[in-house]
């Protein structure tokens, strides 16, 4: 079985702040896990979950109590060193600004 990574990148920004959130599925040396990476202007954090916390239905990904989809996201991420919670509702998606 080959190693594998699949992540869904969401970048949210306003005039002065940017946050990136990447829910992901991993297979490494036959072991499956999932994670959520949170990237802000001040740091980045990665929280790993057991594969049993992962579910994908259509274009929506759920990891534990966190939900990510084209209509928005619901984040409740609590681990050593990071606490992030909130709801973002998306309007029409736009191309990334580089």
Short mmCIF file of N, CA and C in Angstrom, two decimals:
data_model
loop_
_atom_site.label_atom_id
_atom_site.label_comp_id
_atom_site.label_asym_id
_atom_site.label_seq_id
_atom_site.Cartn_x
_atom_site.Cartn_y
_atom_site.Cartn_z
N UNK A 1 0.84 -1.17 0.00
CA UNK A 1 0.00 0.00 0.00
C UNK A 1 0.89 1.24 0.00
N UNK A 2 0.66 2.16 -0.90
CA UNK A 2 1.48 3.35 -1.05
C UNK A 2 1.10 4.43 -0.05
N UNK A 3 2.09 5.24 0.34
CA UNK A 3 1.82 6.40 1.18
C UNK A 3 0.97 7.39 0.39
N UNK A 4 0.14 8.14 1.10
CA UNK A 4 -0.84 8.99 0.42
C UNK A 4 -1.19 10.18 1.30
N UNK A 5 -1.43 11.32 0.67
CA UNK A 5 -1.91 12.51 1.36
C UNK A 5 -2.96 13.17 0.48
N UNK A 6 -4.05 13.59 1.09
CA UNK A 6 -5.08 14.35 0.37
C UNK A 6 -5.57 15.44 1.32
N UNK A 7 -5.44 16.70 0.91
CA UNK A 7 -5.86 17.81 1.76
C UNK A 7 -6.75 18.78 0.99
N UNK A 8 -7.58 19.51 1.71
CA UNK A 8 -8.51 20.48 1.14
C UNK A 8 -8.18 21.84 1.74
N UNK A 9 -7.61 22.72 0.94
CA UNK A 9 -7.07 23.99 1.42
C UNK A 9 -8.12 25.08 1.32
N UNK A 10 -8.36 25.77 2.43
CA UNK A 10 -9.23 26.95 2.44
C UNK A 10 -8.39 28.13 2.90
N UNK A 11 -8.38 29.17 2.10
CA UNK A 11 -7.68 30.40 2.47
C UNK A 11 -8.72 31.50 2.61
N UNK A 12 -8.76 32.11 3.78
CA UNK A 12 -9.72 33.17 4.06
C UNK A 12 -8.93 34.42 4.41
N UNK A 13 -9.29 35.55 3.79
CA UNK A 13 -8.55 36.77 4.07
C UNK A 13 -9.46 37.98 3.99
N UNK A 14 -9.09 38.98 4.80
CA UNK A 14 -9.70 40.29 4.67
C UNK A 14 -8.57 41.25 4.31
N UNK A 15 -8.74 42.52 4.54
CA UNK A 15 -7.71 43.48 4.15
C UNK A 15 -6.39 43.33 4.89
N UNK A 16 -6.41 42.82 6.12
CA UNK A 16 -5.19 42.78 6.92
C UNK A 16 -4.83 41.42 7.49
N UNK A 17 -5.72 40.45 7.44
CA UNK A 17 -5.47 39.15 8.06
C UNK A 17 -5.75 38.02 7.09
N UNK A 18 -5.00 36.93 7.28
CA UNK A 18 -5.17 35.74 6.46
C UNK A 18 -5.15 34.51 7.36
N UNK A 19 -6.01 33.56 7.06
CA UNK A 19 -5.99 32.29 7.76
C UNK A 19 -6.15 31.18 6.71
N UNK A 20 -5.32 30.16 6.84
CA UNK A 20 -5.42 28.99 5.99
C UNK A 20 -5.77 27.79 6.86
N UNK A 21 -6.68 26.97 6.37
CA UNK A 21 -7.11 25.79 7.11
C UNK A 21 -7.08 24.60 6.15
N UNK A 22 -6.39 23.53 6.57
CA UNK A 22 -6.23 22.37 5.70
C UNK A 22 -6.65 21.10 6.44
N UNK A 23 -7.89 20.63 6.22
CA UNK A 23 -8.23 19.29 6.70
C UNK A 23 -7.60 18.28 5.74
N UNK A 24 -7.11 17.17 6.28
CA UNK A 24 -6.37 16.24 5.43
C UNK A 24 -6.54 14.80 5.90
N UNK A 25 -6.32 13.90 4.95
CA UNK A 25 -6.31 12.46 5.15
C UNK A 25 -4.90 11.98 4.82
N UNK A 26 -4.33 11.11 5.66
CA UNK A 26 -2.97 10.62 5.46
C UNK A 26 -2.93 9.09 5.53
N UNK A 27 -2.08 8.52 4.70
CA UNK A 27 -1.74 7.11 4.83
C UNK A 27 -0.22 7.03 4.76
N UNK A 28 0.39 6.58 5.85
CA UNK A 28 1.85 6.54 5.95
C UNK A 28 2.26 5.18 6.50
N UNK A 29 3.00 4.44 5.69
CA UNK A 29 3.45 3.10 6.08
C UNK A 29 2.28 2.23 6.54
N UNK A 30 1.16 2.34 5.83
CA UNK A 30 -0.01 1.51 6.12
C UNK A 30 -0.91 2.04 7.22
N UNK A 31 -0.47 3.07 7.94
CA UNK A 31 -1.30 3.62 9.02
C UNK A 31 -2.05 4.84 8.51
N UNK A 32 -3.36 4.89 8.78
CA UNK A 32 -4.20 5.99 8.34
C UNK A 32 -4.51 6.92 9.51
N UNK A 33 -4.40 8.22 9.25
CA UNK A 33 -4.78 9.26 10.21
C UNK A 33 -5.39 10.42 9.44
N UNK A 34 -5.89 11.40 10.15
CA UNK A 34 -6.36 12.63 9.54
C UNK A 34 -5.88 13.79 10.42
N UNK A 35 -5.92 14.99 9.87
CA UNK A 35 -5.43 16.14 10.62
C UNK A 35 -6.10 17.41 10.15
N UNK A 36 -5.93 18.44 10.96
CA UNK A 36 -6.33 19.79 10.58
C UNK A 36 -5.13 20.69 10.85
N UNK A 37 -4.69 21.39 9.83
CA UNK A 37 -3.61 22.36 9.98
C UNK A 37 -4.22 23.75 9.91
N UNK A 38 -3.83 24.60 10.85
CA UNK A 38 -4.29 25.97 10.93
C UNK A 38 -3.09 26.88 10.75
N UNK A 39 -3.16 27.80 9.79
CA UNK A 39 -2.05 28.69 9.49
C UNK A 39 -2.57 30.13 9.58
N UNK A 40 -1.90 30.94 10.42
CA UNK A 40 -2.28 32.35 10.55
C UNK A 40 -1.05 33.21 10.31
N UNK A 41 -1.24 34.51 10.42
CA UNK A 41 -0.13 35.45 10.27
C UNK A 41 0.89 35.29 11.39
N UNK A 42 0.50 34.69 12.51
CA UNK A 42 1.38 34.60 13.67
C UNK A 42 1.92 33.20 13.96
N UNK A 43 1.46 32.18 13.24
CA UNK A 43 1.96 30.83 13.50
C UNK A 43 1.18 29.77 12.75
N UNK A 44 1.58 28.52 12.97
CA UNK A 44 0.85 27.40 12.38
C UNK A 44 0.80 26.25 13.37
N UNK A 45 -0.28 25.49 13.30
CA UNK A 45 -0.51 24.37 14.21
C UNK A 45 -1.08 23.22 13.41
N UNK A 46 -0.73 22.00 13.82
CA UNK A 46 -1.27 20.81 13.19
C UNK A 46 -1.80 19.89 14.27
N UNK A 47 -3.06 19.52 14.15
CA UNK A 47 -3.71 18.64 15.13
C UNK A 47 -4.07 17.34 14.42
N UNK A 48 -3.59 16.22 14.94
CA UNK A 48 -3.84 14.91 14.34
C UNK A 48 -4.99 14.21 15.06
N UNK A 49 -5.80 13.50 14.28
CA UNK A 49 -6.96 12.76 14.78
C UNK A 49 -6.88 11.32 14.29
N UNK A 50 -7.56 10.40 14.97
CA UNK A 50 -7.64 9.03 14.45
C UNK A 50 -8.51 9.01 13.18
N UNK A 51 -8.26 8.05 12.33
CA UNK A 51 -9.00 7.98 11.07
C UNK A 51 -10.51 7.83 11.31
N UNK A 52 -10.90 7.30 12.44
CA UNK A 52 -12.33 7.15 12.74
C UNK A 52 -13.04 8.50 12.85
N UNK A 53 -12.29 9.60 13.02
CA UNK A 53 -12.88 10.94 13.11
C UNK A 53 -13.16 11.54 11.73
N UNK A 54 -12.69 10.89 10.66
CA UNK A 54 -12.78 11.42 9.29
C UNK A 54 -14.01 10.89 8.56
N UNK A 55 -14.69 11.82 7.87
CA UNK A 55 -15.81 11.44 7.00
C UNK A 55 -15.87 12.42 5.83
N UNK A 56 -16.07 11.92 4.63
CA UNK A 56 -16.22 12.76 3.44
C UNK A 56 -17.50 12.37 2.72
N UNK A 57 -18.33 13.36 2.49
CA UNK A 57 -19.57 13.15 1.75
C UNK A 57 -19.65 14.21 0.66
N UNK A 58 -19.55 13.78 -0.59
CA UNK A 58 -19.53 14.76 -1.69
C UNK A 58 -18.35 15.69 -1.54
N UNK A 59 -18.62 17.00 -1.45
CA UNK A 59 -17.55 17.99 -1.32
C UNK A 59 -17.38 18.47 0.12
N UNK A 60 -17.97 17.77 1.07
CA UNK A 60 -17.88 18.14 2.48
C UNK A 60 -17.01 17.15 3.24
N UNK A 61 -16.08 17.69 4.03
CA UNK A 61 -15.18 16.89 4.85
C UNK A 61 -15.49 17.20 6.32
N UNK A 62 -15.61 16.15 7.12
CA UNK A 62 -15.82 16.30 8.55
C UNK A 62 -14.70 15.57 9.28
N UNK A 63 -14.08 16.26 10.23
CA UNK A 63 -13.08 15.65 11.12
C UNK A 63 -13.49 16.02 12.53
N UNK A 64 -13.90 15.00 13.28
CA UNK A 64 -14.41 15.20 14.65
C UNK A 64 -15.54 16.24 14.57
N UNK A 65 -15.52 17.30 15.35
CA UNK A 65 -16.59 18.31 15.33
C UNK A 65 -16.35 19.43 14.35
N UNK A 66 -15.45 19.24 13.40
CA UNK A 66 -15.08 20.28 12.43
C UNK A 66 -15.61 19.92 11.06
N UNK A 67 -16.24 20.90 10.38
CA UNK A 67 -16.89 20.64 9.09
C UNK A 67 -16.37 21.65 8.06
N UNK A 68 -16.02 21.13 6.86
CA UNK A 68 -15.46 21.95 5.80
C UNK A 68 -16.19 21.64 4.50
N UNK A 69 -16.70 22.66 3.83
CA UNK A 69 -17.39 22.45 2.57
C UNK A 69 -17.46 23.73 1.77
N UNK A 70 -18.02 23.66 0.57
CA UNK A 70 -18.08 24.85 -0.30
C UNK A 70 -18.95 25.96 0.27
N UNK A 71 -19.85 25.62 1.19
CA UNK A 71 -20.73 26.65 1.77
C UNK A 71 -20.11 27.34 2.98
N UNK A 72 -19.01 26.79 3.49
CA UNK A 72 -18.33 27.40 4.63
C UNK A 72 -17.67 26.35 5.51
N UNK A 73 -17.31 26.78 6.71
CA UNK A 73 -16.69 25.84 7.63
C UNK A 73 -17.10 26.14 9.06
N UNK A 74 -17.05 25.10 9.87
CA UNK A 74 -17.33 25.19 11.30
C UNK A 74 -16.13 24.56 11.99
N UNK A 75 -15.43 25.38 12.78
CA UNK A 75 -14.17 24.95 13.38
C UNK A 75 -14.29 24.95 14.89
N UNK A 76 -13.90 23.84 15.50
CA UNK A 76 -13.81 23.72 16.96
C UNK A 76 -12.56 22.90 17.25
N UNK A 77 -11.42 23.57 17.18
CA UNK A 77 -10.12 22.92 17.26
C UNK A 77 -9.49 23.27 18.60
N UNK A 78 -9.29 22.25 19.43
CA UNK A 78 -8.71 22.46 20.76
C UNK A 78 -7.68 21.37 21.01
N UNK A 79 -6.44 21.81 21.19
CA UNK A 79 -5.34 20.89 21.43
C UNK A 79 -4.25 21.68 22.16
N UNK A 80 -3.22 21.00 22.60
CA UNK A 80 -2.11 21.70 23.25
C UNK A 80 -1.59 22.81 22.33
N UNK A 81 -1.63 24.03 22.81
CA UNK A 81 -1.07 25.14 22.05
C UNK A 81 -2.00 25.83 21.10
N UNK A 82 -3.20 25.29 20.87
CA UNK A 82 -4.12 25.95 19.93
C UNK A 82 -5.57 25.77 20.39
N UNK A 83 -6.31 26.87 20.32
CA UNK A 83 -7.75 26.86 20.51
C UNK A 83 -8.33 27.79 19.45
N UNK A 84 -9.09 27.22 18.55
CA UNK A 84 -9.70 28.01 17.47
C UNK A 84 -11.11 27.49 17.26
N UNK A 85 -12.06 28.39 17.31
CA UNK A 85 -13.46 28.01 17.12
C UNK A 85 -14.18 29.12 16.38
N UNK A 86 -15.10 28.75 15.54
CA UNK A 86 -15.90 29.74 14.83
C UNK A 86 -16.57 29.15 13.62
N UNK A 87 -17.40 29.97 13.02
CA UNK A 87 -18.14 29.58 11.82
C UNK A 87 -17.87 30.63 10.75
N UNK A 88 -17.51 30.18 9.56
CA UNK A 88 -17.37 31.06 8.41
C UNK A 88 -18.34 30.58 7.34
N UNK A 89 -19.15 31.49 6.84
CA UNK A 89 -20.06 31.16 5.74
C UNK A 89 -19.50 31.79 4.47
N UNK A 90 -19.37 31.00 3.43
CA UNK A 90 -18.77 31.48 2.18
C UNK A 90 -19.85 31.95 1.22
N UNK A 91 -19.54 33.04 0.52
CA UNK A 91 -20.32 33.46 -0.63
C UNK A 91 -19.71 32.79 -1.85
N UNK A 92 -19.86 33.40 -3.01
CA UNK A 92 -19.24 32.82 -4.20
C UNK A 92 -17.72 32.72 -4.03
N UNK A 93 -17.15 31.57 -4.34
CA UNK A 93 -15.71 31.36 -4.20
C UNK A 93 -14.97 32.16 -5.27
N UNK A 94 -13.76 32.64 -4.91
CA UNK A 94 -12.94 33.42 -5.83
C UNK A 94 -11.58 32.77 -5.95
N UNK A 95 -10.88 33.13 -7.01
CA UNK A 95 -9.52 32.63 -7.19
C UNK A 95 -8.64 33.15 -6.08
N UNK A 96 -7.59 32.37 -5.74
CA UNK A 96 -6.63 32.77 -4.72
C UNK A 96 -5.92 34.05 -5.14
N UNK A 97 -5.65 34.93 -4.17
CA UNK A 97 -4.83 36.11 -4.40
C UNK A 97 -3.42 35.79 -3.94
N UNK A 98 -2.45 35.97 -4.81
CA UNK A 98 -1.06 35.64 -4.48
C UNK A 98 -0.30 36.88 -4.08
#
